[in-house]
Amino acid sequence: MSQHLHFFRPQRSLVRSSDGTGSGGADRGPVLKDGDAIGHYVIREFIGEGPFGRVYKALDTQFDVPTALKILHPGVAADPAVRQATLQIFRELAASEPEGFVKIFDAAESDGRVLIATDYLEGISLRRLVEMRGTLRWEEAEPILDAVCAVLEKLNGEVHGDLRPENILILPHSIQITDLGIARIIAPEEAVRIMRDGGSSYLAPEVMTHPDRLLRDPAVDVFALGSMLYQLLTGKLPPRTKYSPAAKHAQGIPAVVDEILARALHADPDERFPNVAAFHLEIARAAGKAESAAKAEIALADMPERPQFRQPEPEPEPAVAPQPPPPPPSQVTAAPISAPRPGSLFDDELLGEADRKASTDGQAGPAKSGGSKAPLFAVLVVVLLAAAGGAFFLLGKEPSAQAPTTATAPAASGGPRAPEVAAALAQAEKAKGEAMAVDASKLAADLFLKGMQQLRDAQALRDDKKLADSLSLADEAKKTFGDAMIKALAAAKEAEAAKAREKETAKAAVAAARAEAARPTQPCPDGTVHIAAGSFVMGSPSNDLDRNPGEKYDERTQTRAYCIDKYEYPNQKGKLPKTNVSWPEARAICQKEGKRLCSEEEWERACKGPKNTKFPYGNEFNGDRCVTEDGDGNDRKLAPAGKFACTSGYGVSDLSGNVFEWTESKLQSNLQDRVLRGGSFSRPDYMNRCANRYNSMPSVRDAEFGFRCCADPQE
């Protein structure tokens, strides 16, 4: 691994702890070295250290693949009961594969050590992001928190217990959370002591005196999330006593966000949000995300009741009324048996069961049947509705027992009868299906959710025999679904119109570029391409799953006319690009030729071309167009300039892949780091986009670093 730091280059799966967290007073033992072997793992690199153990990059020699290997501190794993619990819990998690959490491959003992092997991912930790950026705007922090909450909701009310920035990884297409289960391998009081002595700043205050809350109160995770959001927005950890408004420490924080943080960080857990789903719901509403709010409400309906911290005052016992004699045996009706809650990932009776598959199959409840693994930032409301059978939309409480399809008694004298209500409900159900058919659950999520709420309430009132109210609500639901259909169709039509306008704009830009290329004068040196003064959209949109945190957000940027080399230096087709060159050397070579290094704005505009595409050749990655990783993720080697048909709309070649290219631009005005662009022959798709930024100290030489020159036109 290179000695220099790369902010915009994804870091490894589990990164070094940067807040001083360690194992407190636990015996940690010596740090293992490159080449040390433990079982079938060979240590390659020390990655970082946390309260419970150290993490290494290791080679799994059984499968010849890299892995992140967590080795418990000897002081933590000294107790045989802890070793046994670790093996049971992490083998259970490996079998269950909870989505959104770093995949666990193995848990074992070897040479007296306890090992946990996980997937070795490329991503940037939230801690690393905080270190490099200092603070984030609300618009930048909210999507991260939205994704983290969506992952934690999959635990169905279980507590993670060790949420901190080191344990949250930001990948190109998802958020991954680590260390699920680690707080459960030892007694809660010991876990709290180790995390406290290790310097963890995200523990809820009540666990210091009531450590048993760490593993059973979801409000503990809410406090940790609130602390991280506060730190992202202000650069400071929240005070442990009286809440200090975040808006006092940073600008641009909406008042509603401060209100949410004040509740999430309340010292009394009973005054906090009861679980992550409730916290997520308010965050989504503050951000105006109807789909995320719908997802949080659906998750909230499945959450078990939170155990209260403060015991309520006992109510006075009511006077005992005389009881009627018991009915004859023939008149006794058995009480309905409620369905059991899905089994926990951490239920003791599930740990160590011989037949895990049978246990897992038995956990599937009606709210989860038919579910699929959805993309990280989309809420598949339609799938969830279909899974629930369309009868109830669980937004706040469990529905009452289903009523018969017909009823004979009227709601009141002269009121509507049950068949009329049944007909109205059927019409509302039909309207709901028609709204789903035009994708109203996504394009008009607010109205669609309102209709589902009305439909659910209508069904509940029908069960309670309040038939007049049920009929009225069913009619309202039908009308709301109709409004949702109209809104969805209008949104779809507008999207088509926007696409047509974009197409016309692109055609005009191409025509202008061709006209510019046909100009008889030659304002640029031979071997360069002239790009006229104009503007383009720099950076990437906030909903681009491939974007890195440092990229600009769809900023309209103006450039003067300039000339740019067609190929990487030495700018000759068929020649290998010059590599292992530092930034000062690249700059001096360009100046010697009467040119200069390109600014990153000039470089990105040349890459995106007149159509503002994601890659030089279009918006979809093609592993065979440029010298990058191929479509199967295999690395390529440095290739001669122009070997691949990797040309932008302006006619500039090899702007994606082959070598990273130095630019004149600094990463930040107060840093020495210079920005490189273009990805390389060993990088995946997201690293080879036109908008991707990469940085290094100017003195660094690297086999993947090269450059190309720009010049001012003679006009």
XYZ file of C-alpha atoms in Angstrom:
715
model
C 0.000 0.000 0.000
C 1.305 3.483 -0.844
C 2.578 5.698 1.955
C 0.528 8.716 0.904
C -3.143 9.277 1.723
C -5.912 9.274 -0.874
C -9.019 11.073 0.343
C -11.204 10.306 -2.645
C -9.765 6.874 -3.185
C -11.906 4.414 -1.171
C -10.091 3.147 1.901
C -10.093 -0.464 2.995
C -12.953 -2.226 4.679
C -12.127 -1.664 8.343
C -9.950 1.392 8.700
C -7.682 2.611 11.457
C -9.387 4.067 14.500
C -8.704 7.777 14.523
C -10.426 8.822 17.739
C -7.983 7.099 20.023
C -10.228 4.158 20.723
C -8.435 1.152 22.050
C -9.119 -1.698 24.366
C -8.780 0.219 27.582
C -7.123 -1.891 30.215
C -7.500 -5.185 28.314
C -4.325 -7.095 27.452
C -3.806 -6.490 23.730
C -0.698 -8.547 22.995
C 1.839 -7.774 20.221
C 0.853 -6.499 16.783
C 1.241 -9.232 14.163
C 3.605 -8.681 11.240
C 3.375 -9.203 7.498
C 3.832 -12.914 6.794
C 2.666 -14.202 10.192
C 0.345 -17.197 9.755
C -2.713 -18.004 11.893
C -4.505 -21.130 10.763
C -5.098 -20.781 7.032
C -4.767 -16.971 7.163
C -1.534 -15.122 6.351
C -1.222 -11.574 7.691
C -0.559 -8.953 5.018
C -1.153 -5.609 6.772
C -2.278 -4.091 10.077
C -5.467 -2.090 9.437
C -6.666 -0.785 12.780
C -7.594 -1.361 16.406
C -10.808 -1.049 18.395
C -11.954 -1.719 21.941
C -12.347 -5.471 21.399
C -9.580 -6.398 19.006
C -7.234 -5.617 16.121
C -8.067 -5.891 12.432
C -5.652 -7.045 9.746
C -5.728 -7.503 6.031
C -5.006 -11.200 5.546
C -4.882 -13.757 2.754
C -7.278 -16.681 3.112
C -5.095 -19.439 1.665
C -8.025 -21.859 1.388
C -9.700 -19.687 -1.255
C -6.775 -17.417 -2.229
C -8.780 -14.252 -1.484
C -8.107 -11.255 0.791
C -10.133 -10.951 3.966
C -10.438 -8.581 6.918
C -9.390 -10.592 9.962
C -10.444 -9.384 13.425
C -8.440 -10.940 16.274
C -9.828 -10.427 19.764
C -7.471 -8.914 22.325
C -6.101 -11.666 24.604
C -7.528 -9.809 27.604
C -11.011 -9.942 26.063
C -10.837 -13.576 24.943
C -9.224 -14.974 28.114
C -12.551 -16.279 29.451
C -13.604 -19.618 27.843
C -17.235 -18.481 28.005
C -16.354 -15.403 25.915
C -14.591 -17.546 23.323
C -17.563 -19.890 23.081
C -20.057 -17.006 22.839
C -17.987 -15.370 20.088
C -17.948 -18.546 17.991
C -21.684 -19.120 18.474
C -22.788 -15.547 17.758
C -20.615 -14.947 14.702
C -21.284 -18.347 13.152
C -24.985 -17.581 13.598
C -24.526 -14.205 11.878
C -22.498 -15.817 9.092
C -25.403 -18.161 8.404
C -28.078 -15.463 8.527
C -26.278 -12.942 6.239
C -28.172 -9.831 7.425
C -28.286 -7.414 4.498
C -26.302 -4.190 4.853
C -23.818 -5.575 7.376
C -20.284 -6.574 6.402
C -20.394 -10.243 5.429
C -18.936 -12.630 8.031
C -17.207 -15.699 6.564
C -15.752 -17.508 9.550
C -15.327 -17.512 13.330
C -12.690 -19.827 14.760
C -9.979 -20.444 17.364
C -6.389 -20.903 16.208
C -3.098 -20.832 18.095
C -4.921 -19.648 21.203
C -6.493 -16.688 19.394
C -10.140 -16.002 18.531
C -10.592 -14.956 14.880
C -13.496 -13.370 13.003
C -13.026 -13.269 9.206
C -15.146 -10.795 7.224
C -15.425 -9.523 3.677
C -12.544 -7.227 2.648
C -14.195 -4.237 1.013
C -13.008 -1.001 -0.540
C -14.776 1.946 1.026
C -14.266 5.060 3.110
C -15.237 4.933 6.774
C -17.414 7.638 8.257
C -14.529 8.388 10.640
C -12.201 9.001 7.695
C -14.795 11.256 6.094
C -15.106 13.304 9.297
C -11.316 13.621 9.544
C -10.899 14.888 5.991
C -13.982 17.080 5.633
C -14.376 18.359 9.185
C -18.096 19.046 8.698
C -20.767 18.205 6.138
C -23.764 20.180 5.007
C -27.166 18.819 5.987
C -27.749 17.926 2.322
C -24.562 15.800 2.382
C -25.037 14.190 5.807
C -28.720 13.279 5.409
C -28.299 10.651 2.612
C -25.640 8.888 4.704
C -27.862 8.802 7.784
C -30.847 7.735 5.665
C -28.886 4.728 4.400
C -27.513 3.798 7.852
C -30.995 3.847 9.390
C -32.374 1.706 6.548
C -29.726 -0.938 7.296
C -30.292 -0.893 11.069
C -34.057 -1.271 10.596
C -33.386 -4.766 9.234
C -32.520 -5.817 12.806
C -36.246 -5.500 13.646
C -35.673 -3.758 16.956
C -32.489 -5.558 18.008
C -29.695 -3.326 19.319
C -26.296 -3.013 17.612
C -24.730 -1.542 20.751
C -21.406 -0.387 19.261
C -22.331 2.213 16.641
C -19.510 4.666 15.932
C -18.017 6.252 12.792
C -15.338 3.549 12.461
C -18.055 0.923 12.069
C -19.875 2.629 9.172
C -18.402 2.155 5.694
C -19.439 4.232 2.679
C -19.139 2.175 -0.509
C -19.903 3.272 -4.077
C -23.275 1.514 -4.147
C -24.225 1.040 -0.511
C -23.610 1.599 3.177
C -22.133 -1.301 5.153
C -22.050 -1.579 8.958
C -19.453 -3.607 10.849
C -19.104 -5.218 14.290
C -22.696 -6.423 14.541
C -22.753 -8.770 17.548
C -19.382 -7.779 19.013
C -20.968 -6.115 22.068
C -22.756 -9.398 22.881
C -19.747 -11.653 23.371
C -19.244 -10.527 26.985
C -21.423 -9.379 29.865
C -22.950 -5.913 29.304
C -21.161 -4.330 32.253
C -17.812 -5.566 30.921
C -18.632 -4.411 27.372
C -19.515 -0.937 28.640
C -16.299 -0.785 30.680
C -14.143 -1.759 27.698
C -15.827 0.736 25.376
C -15.714 3.487 28.011
C -12.042 2.882 28.848
C -11.277 2.716 25.133
C -12.561 6.264 24.676
C -15.815 5.590 22.817
C -17.788 8.852 22.684
C -21.087 7.486 21.380
C -22.369 5.477 24.360
C -25.724 6.572 25.744
C -25.321 8.082 29.253
C -27.699 5.656 30.977
C -25.580 2.581 30.140
C -22.831 3.896 32.422
C -25.041 3.170 35.436
C -27.389 0.608 33.847
C -25.178 -1.462 31.497
C -27.963 -3.982 30.963
C -29.653 -1.369 28.697
C -26.791 -1.651 26.167
C -28.166 -4.797 24.553
C -31.917 -4.465 25.029
C -32.888 -0.790 24.600
C -33.045 0.471 20.971
C -32.791 4.040 22.294
C -29.065 3.311 22.858
C -28.545 3.123 19.070
C -30.642 6.281 18.606
C -28.274 8.194 20.904
C -25.237 6.950 18.941
C -26.805 7.982 15.611
C -27.736 11.381 17.004
C -24.164 11.877 18.257
C -22.731 11.028 14.840
C -25.145 13.329 12.995
C -24.339 16.167 15.418
C -20.611 15.604 14.804
C -21.047 15.480 11.019
C -22.902 18.800 11.014
C -20.834 20.711 13.599
C -17.439 19.004 13.782
C -18.001 18.577 17.534
C -19.328 15.831 19.753
C -22.552 16.788 21.542
C -22.302 17.758 25.222
C -23.107 14.928 27.592
C -25.333 17.027 29.866
C -27.441 19.883 28.501
C -28.105 19.914 24.743
C -26.437 22.737 22.827
C -28.237 23.524 19.530
C -26.224 22.422 16.514
C -27.136 25.645 14.703
C -24.952 27.537 17.218
C -21.871 25.741 15.906
C -22.518 25.618 12.148
C -24.549 27.443 9.544
C -27.290 26.040 7.329
C -28.741 23.551 9.828
C -32.571 23.634 9.635
C -34.402 24.285 12.899
C -36.336 21.026 12.536
C -33.042 19.103 12.471
C -32.029 20.702 15.771
C -35.361 19.600 17.226
C -34.755 16.039 16.065
C -31.215 16.033 17.478
C -32.382 17.419 20.818
C -34.780 14.500 21.197
C -32.322 11.858 19.908
C -29.659 13.057 22.390
C -31.959 13.451 25.398
C -30.286 12.218 28.587
C -33.507 10.395 29.549
C -33.921 7.423 27.165
C -37.693 7.491 27.668
C -37.709 10.964 26.064
C -35.746 9.845 22.991
C -37.110 8.260 19.854
C -37.994 4.690 20.895
C -36.022 3.072 18.065
C -34.070 3.774 14.873
C -37.184 3.552 12.680
C -38.928 6.362 14.588
C -35.769 8.490 14.360
C -35.469 7.681 10.626
C -39.090 8.688 10.016
C -38.503 12.212 11.362
C -35.229 12.576 9.443
C -36.984 11.546 6.204
C -39.823 13.992 6.820
C -37.336 16.796 7.490
C -35.587 15.981 4.208
C -38.888 15.801 2.294
C -38.304 12.190 1.236
C -41.723 10.545 0.933
C -40.306 7.148 -0.063
C -37.859 7.012 2.854
C -40.655 8.070 5.211
C -42.864 5.262 3.879
C -40.086 2.749 4.397
C -39.502 3.944 7.963
C -43.235 3.781 8.766
C -43.440 0.225 7.469
C -40.420 -0.763 9.585
C -41.872 1.043 12.605
C -45.049 -1.040 12.429
C -43.007 -4.213 12.971
C -40.906 -2.907 15.876
C -41.465 -4.551 19.278
C -42.366 -2.370 22.235
C -39.353 -0.701 23.811
C -38.633 -1.485 27.514
C -39.174 1.666 29.585
C -36.268 3.024 31.629
C -38.317 4.698 34.338
C -40.975 2.517 35.931
C -44.459 4.145 35.880
C -46.162 4.962 39.144
C -48.413 2.071 40.215
C -52.081 2.797 39.659
C -54.493 2.303 42.567
C -56.186 -1.043 42.456
C -59.835 -0.733 41.387
C -62.578 -2.096 43.539
C -63.256 -5.705 42.720
C -66.669 -6.054 41.118
C -68.610 -9.235 41.711
C -67.891 -11.718 38.976
C -70.682 -13.526 37.133
C -70.697 -17.280 37.356
C -68.589 -18.983 34.653
C -70.509 -20.008 31.530
C -71.237 -23.622 30.827
C -68.383 -25.439 29.074
C -70.287 -25.428 25.792
C -70.260 -21.605 25.735
C -66.524 -21.129 26.382
C -64.661 -19.834 23.317
C -60.901 -20.235 23.041
C -58.965 -16.958 22.903
C -57.137 -16.349 19.622
C -53.444 -17.141 19.699
C -51.257 -14.302 18.430
C -48.487 -15.113 16.001
C -45.005 -15.248 17.602
C -42.565 -12.420 16.835
C -39.818 -13.401 14.362
C -36.850 -14.997 16.090
C -33.962 -12.683 16.973
C -30.491 -13.015 15.480
C -29.298 -13.117 19.073
C -31.940 -15.309 20.783
C -30.109 -17.718 23.063
C -32.294 -20.640 22.056
C -31.336 -20.091 18.396
C -27.601 -20.117 19.090
C -26.201 -23.567 18.612
C -29.284 -25.164 17.069
C -28.339 -28.093 14.886
C -30.705 -27.231 12.069
C -30.215 -23.489 11.395
C -32.219 -23.587 8.163
C -35.345 -24.838 9.881
C -34.942 -22.098 12.502
C -34.516 -19.425 9.835
C -37.493 -20.631 7.793
C -39.664 -20.470 10.872
C -38.868 -16.779 11.374
C -40.515 -15.467 8.249
C -43.504 -13.394 9.296
C -46.264 -12.024 7.091
C -44.725 -8.544 6.973
C -41.547 -9.955 5.409
C -42.824 -12.582 2.993
C -42.181 -11.934 -0.638
C -39.507 -9.318 0.164
C -36.547 -8.800 -2.119
C -33.190 -7.115 -1.729
C -33.983 -3.598 -2.859
C -31.393 -1.016 -3.959
C -30.046 1.012 -1.080
C -31.705 4.352 -1.824
C -35.126 3.155 -3.147
C -38.237 2.102 -1.191
C -40.138 -0.679 -2.931
C -43.542 0.220 -1.508
C -45.349 -1.823 -4.156
C -43.530 -5.034 -3.189
C -44.219 -4.493 0.485
C -47.901 -3.883 -0.194
C -48.150 -7.019 -2.298
C -46.372 -8.987 0.433
C -48.925 -7.796 2.991
C -51.803 -8.839 0.729
C -53.106 -5.295 0.352
C -55.497 -5.695 3.279
C -53.535 -3.591 5.788
C -50.779 -1.005 5.513
C -49.061 -1.080 8.890
C -48.055 2.499 9.642
C -48.459 2.797 13.361
C -50.195 -0.166 15.057
C -51.256 -3.737 14.482
C -54.657 -4.118 12.741
C -57.497 -5.648 14.646
C -58.678 -9.128 13.799
C -60.115 -9.346 10.306
C -63.875 -8.862 10.182
C -66.200 -11.172 8.283
C -66.852 -10.213 4.686
C -70.511 -9.488 5.458
C -72.444 -8.293 8.480
C -76.154 -8.328 9.167
C -76.533 -5.644 11.861
C -76.667 -1.985 10.765
C -74.301 0.562 12.355
C -77.268 2.637 13.526
C -80.942 2.911 12.853
C -81.352 3.760 9.168
C -77.509 3.716 8.618
C -75.612 1.944 5.813
C -75.369 -1.801 6.005
C -72.281 -3.978 5.742
C -72.733 -4.919 2.038
C -72.490 -1.231 1.079
C -69.265 -0.900 3.072
C -67.871 -4.060 1.491
C -68.633 -2.667 -1.966
C -66.967 0.678 -1.133
C -63.880 -1.096 0.211
C -63.698 -3.218 -2.937
C -63.811 -0.085 -5.091
C -61.044 1.498 -2.987
C -58.949 -1.671 -3.384
C -59.476 -1.518 -7.138
C -58.423 2.147 -7.193
C -55.331 1.229 -5.211
C -54.403 -1.423 -7.784
C -54.881 1.038 -10.643
C -52.677 3.581 -8.843
C -49.982 0.946 -8.354
C -50.151 0.088 -12.055
C -49.028 3.628 -12.970
C -46.265 3.570 -10.308
C -48.074 6.063 -8.071
C -46.438 4.527 -4.991
C -43.202 6.090 -6.217
C -44.235 9.039 -8.392
C -46.937 10.241 -5.975
C -45.816 8.616 -2.742
C -47.420 11.235 -0.488
C -50.930 10.770 -1.901
C -50.511 7.014 -2.208
C -49.568 6.707 1.478
C -52.499 8.914 2.439
C -54.843 6.609 0.532
C -53.352 3.549 2.224
C -53.858 5.176 5.640
C -57.501 5.906 4.819
C -58.028 2.379 3.536
C -56.518 0.873 6.659
C -58.653 3.077 8.923
C -61.771 2.213 6.904
C -61.095 -1.495 7.370
C -60.501 -1.043 11.112
C -63.752 0.887 11.585
C -65.613 -1.764 9.642
C -64.300 -4.339 12.095
C -65.545 -2.133 14.953
C -68.997 -1.960 13.274
C -68.739 1.818 12.781
C -70.006 1.271 9.283
C -70.976 4.857 8.439
C -67.459 6.114 9.200
C -65.939 3.130 7.396
C -68.006 3.871 4.272
C -66.944 7.534 4.301
C -63.253 6.678 4.663
C -63.435 4.060 1.910
C -64.865 6.687 -0.465
C -62.131 9.133 0.539
C -59.461 6.474 -0.066
C -60.842 5.828 -3.556
C -60.672 9.546 -4.367
C -57.164 9.875 -2.933
C -55.930 6.976 -5.063
C -57.468 8.711 -8.072
C -55.576 11.910 -7.225
C -52.400 9.850 -6.869
C -52.938 8.382 -10.345
C -53.329 11.861 -11.870
C -50.211 13.133 -10.111
C -48.180 10.062 -11.130
C -49.213 10.332 -14.775
C -48.329 14.039 -14.773
C -44.936 13.276 -13.247
C -44.254 10.587 -15.850
C -45.245 12.968 -18.631
C -42.968 15.695 -17.273
C -40.085 13.211 -17.067
C -40.595 12.326 -20.719
C -40.685 16.009 -21.645
C -37.501 16.667 -19.690
C -35.819 13.787 -21.473
C -36.876 15.216 -24.831
C -35.541 18.658 -23.869
C -32.273 17.117 -22.766
C -32.012 15.300 -26.086
C -32.560 18.523 -28.019
C -29.976 20.339 -25.894
C -27.457 17.570 -26.521
C -28.129 17.704 -30.284
C -27.527 21.452 -30.291
C -24.309 21.019 -28.320
C -23.058 18.367 -30.745
C -23.891 20.605 -33.700
C -22.022 23.488 -32.071
C -19.037 21.251 -31.363
C -18.952 20.042 -34.962
C -19.188 23.597 -36.225
C -16.327 24.535 -33.947
C -14.274 21.593 -35.184
C -14.906 22.653 -38.801
C -13.426 26.100 -38.302
C -10.690 26.707 -40.874
C -8.266 28.356 -38.435
C -6.017 26.295 -36.185
C -5.694 28.107 -32.862
C -4.089 25.149 -31.066
C -0.734 23.340 -31.371
C -0.566 20.128 -33.377
C -1.755 17.093 -31.462
C -4.186 19.069 -29.305
C -7.951 19.560 -29.420
C -9.537 23.020 -29.267
C -12.484 23.427 -26.868
C -14.358 26.719 -27.126
C -15.319 28.873 -24.179
C -18.525 27.645 -22.585
C -20.059 25.931 -19.595
C -20.744 22.376 -18.504
C -22.180 20.568 -15.469
C -19.280 19.700 -13.170
C -19.470 16.964 -10.531
C -22.243 14.433 -10.037
C -25.837 14.458 -8.762
C -26.531 13.632 -5.111
C -28.497 10.512 -6.110
C -25.595 9.047 -8.118
C -24.705 5.901 -6.169
C -21.181 5.954 -7.633
C -20.275 9.455 -6.412
C -17.491 10.052 -3.901
C -18.112 12.492 -1.027
C -15.686 15.130 -2.334
C -17.246 15.540 -5.748
C -19.116 18.709 -6.580
C -22.910 18.645 -6.833
C -24.075 19.315 -10.398
C -22.431 22.730 -10.513
C -22.718 24.706 -13.743
C -19.088 25.700 -14.425
C -17.657 28.075 -17.050
C -14.305 27.595 -18.798
C -12.398 29.778 -21.187
C -11.341 28.386 -24.558
C -8.371 26.020 -24.230
C -6.340 23.368 -26.017
C -5.808 19.899 -24.548
C -3.482 17.078 -25.638
C -5.315 14.308 -27.464
C -3.361 11.594 -25.590
C -1.526 11.236 -22.304
C 2.066 12.504 -22.392
C 4.135 12.071 -24.591
C 0.923 12.625 -26.599
C 1.748 10.109 -29.329
C -0.604 7.361 -30.424
C 0.976 3.936 -29.951
C 3.435 5.111 -27.265
C 3.177 4.120 -23.612
C 2.265 7.056 -21.344
C 5.004 8.387 -19.068
C 4.442 7.177 -15.459
C 6.177 7.392 -12.079
C 6.263 11.151 -12.470
C 5.689 13.622 -9.630
C 3.523 16.727 -9.936
C 6.479 19.197 -10.164
C 8.101 17.042 -12.857
C 4.884 16.875 -14.888
C 4.419 20.620 -14.604
C 8.010 21.316 -15.711
C 7.693 19.049 -18.775
C 4.519 20.827 -19.926
C 6.163 24.238 -19.448
C 9.211 23.129 -21.415
C 6.874 22.378 -24.353
C 5.207 25.781 -24.093
C 2.121 24.346 -22.391
C 0.810 23.897 -18.862
C -0.969 21.320 -16.728
C -4.752 21.336 -17.206
C -7.056 22.566 -14.466
C -9.469 19.913 -13.218
C -12.360 21.922 -14.700
C -10.750 21.788 -18.168
C -9.982 18.098 -17.762
C -13.534 17.156 -16.667
C -15.194 19.165 -19.451
C -12.992 17.453 -22.076
C -13.936 14.065 -20.569
C -17.710 14.622 -20.385
C -17.870 16.054 -23.889
C -20.706 18.204 -25.217
C -23.326 15.749 -23.889
C -22.073 15.849 -20.268
C -21.818 12.062 -20.087
C -20.727 10.035 -17.061
C -17.892 8.341 -18.995
C -16.182 9.681 -22.123
C -18.238 7.330 -24.304
C -21.636 7.502 -22.545
C -23.514 7.054 -19.271
C -23.175 3.265 -18.859
C -19.869 1.627 -17.933
C -18.324 -0.521 -20.660
C -15.320 -2.535 -19.498
C -14.088 -2.954 -23.065
C -14.051 0.694 -24.152
C -11.134 1.975 -22.049
C -8.042 0.593 -20.285
C -9.806 -0.084 -16.972
C -10.857 -3.171 -15.074
C -12.845 -5.304 -17.473
C -16.508 -6.139 -17.039
C -15.609 -9.079 -14.767
C -13.501 -6.909 -12.436
C -10.104 -8.121 -13.681
C -7.217 -5.638 -13.779
C -5.568 -4.666 -17.056
C -2.039 -3.431 -17.720
C -0.790 -0.078 -18.937
C -1.503 0.157 -22.677
C -0.136 2.321 -25.528
C -2.048 5.542 -26.133
C -5.041 5.150 -28.425
C -5.101 1.345 -28.301
C -8.703 1.375 -27.058
C -11.621 3.290 -28.589
C -11.803 5.469 -25.489
C -12.635 8.875 -27.000
C -14.832 11.656 -25.612
C -17.332 13.713 -27.595
C -14.620 16.342 -28.110
C -12.228 13.794 -29.653
C -9.862 13.496 -26.663
C -8.640 9.947 -25.950
C -7.908 7.852 -22.858
C -9.506 10.217 -20.353
C -10.892 7.158 -18.542
C -8.409 4.534 -17.370
C -4.780 3.843 -18.316
C -3.168 6.343 -15.859
C -4.311 8.876 -13.303
C -3.484 12.340 -14.673
C -2.032 15.178 -12.590
C -3.874 18.506 -12.820
C -2.863 22.003 -11.775
C -5.676 22.159 -9.182
C -5.274 21.815 -5.414
C -7.587 19.565 -3.424
C -8.202 22.384 -0.932
C -6.640 25.827 -0.671
C -5.119 25.010 2.719
C -3.624 21.652 1.642
C -0.661 20.748 -0.533
C -2.430 17.784 -2.166
C -3.002 18.075 -5.900
C -5.957 16.531 -7.735
C -5.560 13.672 -10.215
C -8.241 12.604 -12.669
C -9.167 9.709 -14.918
C -8.771 6.480 -12.964
C -6.333 3.824 -14.144
C -5.886 0.398 -15.688
C -6.489 -1.373 -12.334
C -9.565 0.523 -11.149
C -13.312 -0.304 -11.245
C -16.087 1.667 -12.926
C -16.758 4.266 -10.233
C -13.063 5.266 -10.133
C -13.011 5.856 -13.910
C -15.941 8.272 -14.162
C -15.285 11.762 -15.494
C -16.392 13.309 -12.177
C -14.214 11.127 -9.929
C -11.550 13.000 -7.936
C -8.337 11.500 -6.579
C -5.531 13.251 -4.738
C -1.943 12.861 -3.594
C 0.988 14.832 -2.256
C 2.851 16.542 -5.154
C 6.104 14.668 -4.480
C 4.622 11.187 -4.931
C 5.642 9.029 -7.884
C 3.436 6.074 -8.706
C 3.242 3.502 -11.500
C -0.370 4.608 -12.090
C 0.383 8.371 -12.190
C 0.845 10.230 -15.489
C -0.330 13.504 -17.053
C -1.323 15.386 -20.187
C -0.819 19.061 -21.049
C -3.107 21.956 -21.904
C -2.421 25.283 -23.621
C -4.090 28.625 -24.226
C -5.302 28.989 -27.838
C -3.802 31.564 -30.221
C -6.972 33.423 -31.187
